[in-house]
mmCIF file with all atom_site columns, C-alpha atoms in Angstrom:
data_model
loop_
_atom_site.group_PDB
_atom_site.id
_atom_site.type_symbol
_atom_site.label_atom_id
_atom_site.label_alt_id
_atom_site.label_comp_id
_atom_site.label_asym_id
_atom_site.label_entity_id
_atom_site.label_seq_id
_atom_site.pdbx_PDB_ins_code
_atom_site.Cartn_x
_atom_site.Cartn_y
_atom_site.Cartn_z
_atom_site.occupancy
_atom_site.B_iso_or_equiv
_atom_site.pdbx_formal_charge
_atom_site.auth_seq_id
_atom_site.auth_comp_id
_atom_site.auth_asym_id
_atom_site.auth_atom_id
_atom_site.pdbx_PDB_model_num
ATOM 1   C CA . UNK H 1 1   ? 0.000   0.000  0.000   1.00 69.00 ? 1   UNK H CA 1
ATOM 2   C CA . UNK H 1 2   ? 1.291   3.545  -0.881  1.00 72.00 ? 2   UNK H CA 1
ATOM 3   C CA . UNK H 1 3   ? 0.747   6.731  -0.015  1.00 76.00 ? 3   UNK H CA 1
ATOM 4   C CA . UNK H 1 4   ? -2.074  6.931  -2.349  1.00 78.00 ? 4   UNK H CA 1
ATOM 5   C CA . UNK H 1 5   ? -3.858  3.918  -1.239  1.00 82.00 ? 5   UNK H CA 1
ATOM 6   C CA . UNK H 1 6   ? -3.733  5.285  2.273   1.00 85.00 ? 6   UNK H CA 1
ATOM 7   C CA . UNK H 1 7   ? -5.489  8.892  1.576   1.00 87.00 ? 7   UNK H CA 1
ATOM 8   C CA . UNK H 1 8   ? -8.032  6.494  -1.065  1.00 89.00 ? 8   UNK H CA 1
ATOM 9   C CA . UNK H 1 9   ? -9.063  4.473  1.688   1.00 91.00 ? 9   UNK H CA 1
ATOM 10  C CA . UNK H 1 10  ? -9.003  7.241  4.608   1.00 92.00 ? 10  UNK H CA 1
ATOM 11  C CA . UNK H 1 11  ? -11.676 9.272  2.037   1.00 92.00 ? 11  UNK H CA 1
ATOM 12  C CA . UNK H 1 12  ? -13.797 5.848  0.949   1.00 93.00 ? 12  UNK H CA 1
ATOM 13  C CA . UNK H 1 13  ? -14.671 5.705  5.037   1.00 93.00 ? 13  UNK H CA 1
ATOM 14  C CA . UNK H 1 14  ? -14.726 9.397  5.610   1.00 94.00 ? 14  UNK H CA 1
ATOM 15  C CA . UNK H 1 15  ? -17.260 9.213  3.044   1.00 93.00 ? 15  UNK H CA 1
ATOM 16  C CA . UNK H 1 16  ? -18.765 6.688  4.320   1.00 93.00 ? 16  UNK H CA 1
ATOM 17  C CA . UNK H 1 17  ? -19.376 8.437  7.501   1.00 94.00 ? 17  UNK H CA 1
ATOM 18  C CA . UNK H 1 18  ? -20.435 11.227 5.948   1.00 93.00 ? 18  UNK H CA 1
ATOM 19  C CA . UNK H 1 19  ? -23.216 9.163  3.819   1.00 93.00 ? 19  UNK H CA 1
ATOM 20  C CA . UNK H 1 20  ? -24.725 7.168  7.371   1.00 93.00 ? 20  UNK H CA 1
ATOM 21  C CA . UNK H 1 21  ? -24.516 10.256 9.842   1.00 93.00 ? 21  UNK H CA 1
ATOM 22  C CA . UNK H 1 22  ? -25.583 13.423 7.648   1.00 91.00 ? 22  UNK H CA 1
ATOM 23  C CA . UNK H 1 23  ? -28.825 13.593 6.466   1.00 91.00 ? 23  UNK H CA 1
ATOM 24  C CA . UNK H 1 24  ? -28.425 16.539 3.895   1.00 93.00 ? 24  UNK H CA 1
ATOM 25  C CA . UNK H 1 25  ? -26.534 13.997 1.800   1.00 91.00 ? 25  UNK H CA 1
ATOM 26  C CA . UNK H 1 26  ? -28.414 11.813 -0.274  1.00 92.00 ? 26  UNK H CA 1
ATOM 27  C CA . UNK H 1 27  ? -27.649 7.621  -0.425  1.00 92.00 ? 27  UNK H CA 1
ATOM 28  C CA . UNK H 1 28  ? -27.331 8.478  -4.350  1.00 94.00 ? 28  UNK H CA 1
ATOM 29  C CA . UNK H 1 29  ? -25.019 11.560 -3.620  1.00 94.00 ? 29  UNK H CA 1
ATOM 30  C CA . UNK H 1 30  ? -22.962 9.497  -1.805  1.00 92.00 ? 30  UNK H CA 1
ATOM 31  C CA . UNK H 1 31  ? -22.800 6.709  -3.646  1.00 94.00 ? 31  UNK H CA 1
ATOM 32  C CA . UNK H 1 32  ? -21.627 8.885  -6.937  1.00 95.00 ? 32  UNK H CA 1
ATOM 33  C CA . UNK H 1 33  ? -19.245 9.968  -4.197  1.00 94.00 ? 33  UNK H CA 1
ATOM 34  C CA . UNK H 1 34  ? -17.487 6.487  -3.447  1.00 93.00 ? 34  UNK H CA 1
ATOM 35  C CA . UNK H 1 35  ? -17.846 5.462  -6.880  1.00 95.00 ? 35  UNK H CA 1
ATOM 36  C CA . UNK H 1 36  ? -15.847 8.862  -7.862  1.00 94.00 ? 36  UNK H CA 1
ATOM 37  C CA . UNK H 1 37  ? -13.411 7.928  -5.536  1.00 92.00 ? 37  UNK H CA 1
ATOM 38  C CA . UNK H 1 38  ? -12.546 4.046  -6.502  1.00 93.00 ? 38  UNK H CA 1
ATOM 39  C CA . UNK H 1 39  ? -12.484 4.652  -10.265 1.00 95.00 ? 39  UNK H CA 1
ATOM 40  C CA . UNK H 1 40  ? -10.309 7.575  -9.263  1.00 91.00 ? 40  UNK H CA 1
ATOM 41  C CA . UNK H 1 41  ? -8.416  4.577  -7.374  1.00 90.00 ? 41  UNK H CA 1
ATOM 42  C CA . UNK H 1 42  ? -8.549  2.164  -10.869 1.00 92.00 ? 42  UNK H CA 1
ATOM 43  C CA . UNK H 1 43  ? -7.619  5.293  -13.140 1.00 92.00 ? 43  UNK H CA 1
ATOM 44  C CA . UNK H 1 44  ? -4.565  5.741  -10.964 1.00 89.00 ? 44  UNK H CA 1
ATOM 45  C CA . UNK H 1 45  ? -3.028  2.137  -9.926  1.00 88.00 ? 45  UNK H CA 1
ATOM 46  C CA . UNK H 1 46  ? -4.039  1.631  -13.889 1.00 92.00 ? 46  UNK H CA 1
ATOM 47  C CA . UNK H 1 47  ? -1.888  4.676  -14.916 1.00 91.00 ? 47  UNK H CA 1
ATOM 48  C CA . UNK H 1 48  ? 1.018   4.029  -12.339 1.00 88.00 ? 48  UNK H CA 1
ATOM 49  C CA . UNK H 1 49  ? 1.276   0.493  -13.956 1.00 89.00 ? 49  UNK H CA 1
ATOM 50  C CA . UNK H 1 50  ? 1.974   1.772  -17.455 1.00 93.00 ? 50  UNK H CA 1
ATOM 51  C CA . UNK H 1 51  ? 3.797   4.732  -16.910 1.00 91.00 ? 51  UNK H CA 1
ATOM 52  C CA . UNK H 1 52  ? 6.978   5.754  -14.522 1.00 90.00 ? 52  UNK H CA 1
ATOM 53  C CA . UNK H 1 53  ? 6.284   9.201  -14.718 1.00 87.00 ? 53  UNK H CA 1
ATOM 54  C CA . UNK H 1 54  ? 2.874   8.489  -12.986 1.00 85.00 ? 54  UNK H CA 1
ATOM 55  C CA . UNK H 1 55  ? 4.427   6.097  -10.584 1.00 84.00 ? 55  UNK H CA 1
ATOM 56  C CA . UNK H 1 56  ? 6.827   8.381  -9.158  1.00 81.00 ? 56  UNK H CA 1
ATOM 57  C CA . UNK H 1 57  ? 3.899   10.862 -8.608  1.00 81.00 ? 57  UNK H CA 1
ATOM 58  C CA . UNK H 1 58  ? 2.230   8.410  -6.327  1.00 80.00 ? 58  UNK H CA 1
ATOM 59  C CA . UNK H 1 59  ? 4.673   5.946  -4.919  1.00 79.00 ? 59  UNK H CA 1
ATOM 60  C CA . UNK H 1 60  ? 7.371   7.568  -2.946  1.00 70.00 ? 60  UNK H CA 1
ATOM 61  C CA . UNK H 1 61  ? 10.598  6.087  -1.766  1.00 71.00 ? 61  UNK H CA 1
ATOM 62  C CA . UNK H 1 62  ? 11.261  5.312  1.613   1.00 69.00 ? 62  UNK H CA 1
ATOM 63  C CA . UNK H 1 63  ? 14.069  7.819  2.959   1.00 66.00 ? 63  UNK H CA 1
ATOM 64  C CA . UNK H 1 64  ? 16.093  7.160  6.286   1.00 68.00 ? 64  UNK H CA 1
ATOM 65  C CA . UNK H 1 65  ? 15.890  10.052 8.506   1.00 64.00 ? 65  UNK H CA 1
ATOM 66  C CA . UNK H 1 66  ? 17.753  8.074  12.334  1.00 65.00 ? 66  UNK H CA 1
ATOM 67  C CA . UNK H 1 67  ? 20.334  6.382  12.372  1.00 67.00 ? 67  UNK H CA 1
ATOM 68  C CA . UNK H 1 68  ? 21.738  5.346  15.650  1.00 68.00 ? 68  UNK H CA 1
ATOM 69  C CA . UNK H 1 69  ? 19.183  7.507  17.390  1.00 62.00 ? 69  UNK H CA 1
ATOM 70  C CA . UNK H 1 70  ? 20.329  10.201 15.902  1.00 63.00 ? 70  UNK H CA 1
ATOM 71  C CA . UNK H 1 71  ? 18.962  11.989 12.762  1.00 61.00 ? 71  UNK H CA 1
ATOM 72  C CA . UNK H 1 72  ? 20.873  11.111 9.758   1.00 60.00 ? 72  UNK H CA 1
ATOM 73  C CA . UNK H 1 73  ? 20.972  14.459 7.162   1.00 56.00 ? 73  UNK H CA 1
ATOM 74  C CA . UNK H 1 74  ? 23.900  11.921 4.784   1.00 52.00 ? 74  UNK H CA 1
ATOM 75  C CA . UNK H 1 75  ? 22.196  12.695 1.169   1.00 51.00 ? 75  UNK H CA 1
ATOM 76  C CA . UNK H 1 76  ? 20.838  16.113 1.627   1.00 49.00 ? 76  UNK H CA 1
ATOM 77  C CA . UNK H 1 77  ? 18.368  15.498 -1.626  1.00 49.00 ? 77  UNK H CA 1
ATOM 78  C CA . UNK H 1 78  ? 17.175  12.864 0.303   1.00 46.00 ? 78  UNK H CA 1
ATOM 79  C CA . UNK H 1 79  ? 16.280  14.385 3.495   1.00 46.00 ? 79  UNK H CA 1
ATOM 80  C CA . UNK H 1 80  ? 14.767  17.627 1.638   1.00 49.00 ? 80  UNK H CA 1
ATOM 81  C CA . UNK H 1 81  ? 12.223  15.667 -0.446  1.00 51.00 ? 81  UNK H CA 1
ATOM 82  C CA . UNK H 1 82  ? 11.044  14.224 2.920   1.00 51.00 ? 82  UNK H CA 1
ATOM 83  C CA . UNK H 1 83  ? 10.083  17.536 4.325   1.00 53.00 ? 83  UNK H CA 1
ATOM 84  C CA . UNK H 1 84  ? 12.245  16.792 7.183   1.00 55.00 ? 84  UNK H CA 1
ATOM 85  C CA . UNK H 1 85  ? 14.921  19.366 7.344   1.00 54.00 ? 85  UNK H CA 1
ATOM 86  C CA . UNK H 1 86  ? 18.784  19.838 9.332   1.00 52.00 ? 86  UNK H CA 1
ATOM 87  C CA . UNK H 1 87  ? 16.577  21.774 12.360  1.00 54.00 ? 87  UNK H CA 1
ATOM 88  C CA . UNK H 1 88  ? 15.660  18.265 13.831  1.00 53.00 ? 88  UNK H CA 1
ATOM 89  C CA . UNK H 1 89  ? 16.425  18.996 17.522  1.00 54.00 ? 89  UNK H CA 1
ATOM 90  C CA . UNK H 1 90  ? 12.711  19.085 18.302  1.00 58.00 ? 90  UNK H CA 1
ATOM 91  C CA . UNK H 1 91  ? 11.979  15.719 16.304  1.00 59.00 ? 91  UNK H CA 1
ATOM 92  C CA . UNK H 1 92  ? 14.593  13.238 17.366  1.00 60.00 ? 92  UNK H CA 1
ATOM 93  C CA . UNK H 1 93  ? 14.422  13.295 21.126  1.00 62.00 ? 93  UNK H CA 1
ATOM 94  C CA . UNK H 1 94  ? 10.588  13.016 20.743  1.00 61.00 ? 94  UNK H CA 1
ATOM 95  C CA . UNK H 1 95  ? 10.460  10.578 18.189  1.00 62.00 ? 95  UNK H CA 1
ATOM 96  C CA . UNK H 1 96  ? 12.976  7.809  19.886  1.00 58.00 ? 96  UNK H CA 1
ATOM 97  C CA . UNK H 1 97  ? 10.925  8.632  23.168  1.00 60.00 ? 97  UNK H CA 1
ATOM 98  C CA . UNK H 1 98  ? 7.778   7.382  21.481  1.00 56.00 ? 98  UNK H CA 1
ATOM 99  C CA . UNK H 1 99  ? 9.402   4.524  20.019  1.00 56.00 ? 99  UNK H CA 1
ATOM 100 C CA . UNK H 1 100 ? 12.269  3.319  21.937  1.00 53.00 ? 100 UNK H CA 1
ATOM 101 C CA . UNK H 1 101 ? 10.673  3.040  25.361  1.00 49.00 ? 101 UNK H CA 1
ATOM 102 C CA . UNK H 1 102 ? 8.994   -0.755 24.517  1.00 48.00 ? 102 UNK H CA 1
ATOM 103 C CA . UNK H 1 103 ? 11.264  -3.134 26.204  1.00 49.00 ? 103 UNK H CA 1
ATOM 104 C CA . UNK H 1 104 ? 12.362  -5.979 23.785  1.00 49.00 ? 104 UNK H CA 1
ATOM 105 C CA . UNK H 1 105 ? 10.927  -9.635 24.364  1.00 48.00 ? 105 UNK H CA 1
#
């Protein structure tokens, strides 16, 4: 699952939602809604299959950020297409706090 999938599915139950709880939206309104949304789904795993320029759109690389419990900033290119920038004081001590305190089994 990419990226893509994720938001897909995250709008088919928002949708959803929005189709059982509100009543200003009509079942046919909302089903024109959720169909939208999974051909938009097809159209785009279709178009990702067939052409790399379309893949890189919607699949995205996986980019190390830690290494060693500290934030690794090796391939600058790398870091900056992950939004996560050299000013990571705030987001490594919080991060390995949230993930490091589990105690191995």
């Amino acid at each position: 699952m990419n990226a893509f999938d994720l938001a897909v599915t995250v709008a088919l139950g928002s949708t959803l939602a929005t189709i059982l709880l509100n009543r200003q939206v009509t079942v046919a309104q909302g089903a024109a809604a959720l169909v939208s949304l999974v051909l938009l789904q097809f159209a785009t795993a279709w178009a990702s299959v067939r052409f790399r320029s379309v893949r890189s759109l919607v699949k995205a690389e996986p980019a190390l950020l830690l290494r060693d419990g500290r934030a690794y900033c090796g391939d600058q290119d790398e870091v900056g297409q992950s939004g996560c920038g050299r000013d990571t004081e705030e987001f490594v001590p919080g991060f390995v706090e949230h993930t490091c305190t589990a105690t191995p089994p």
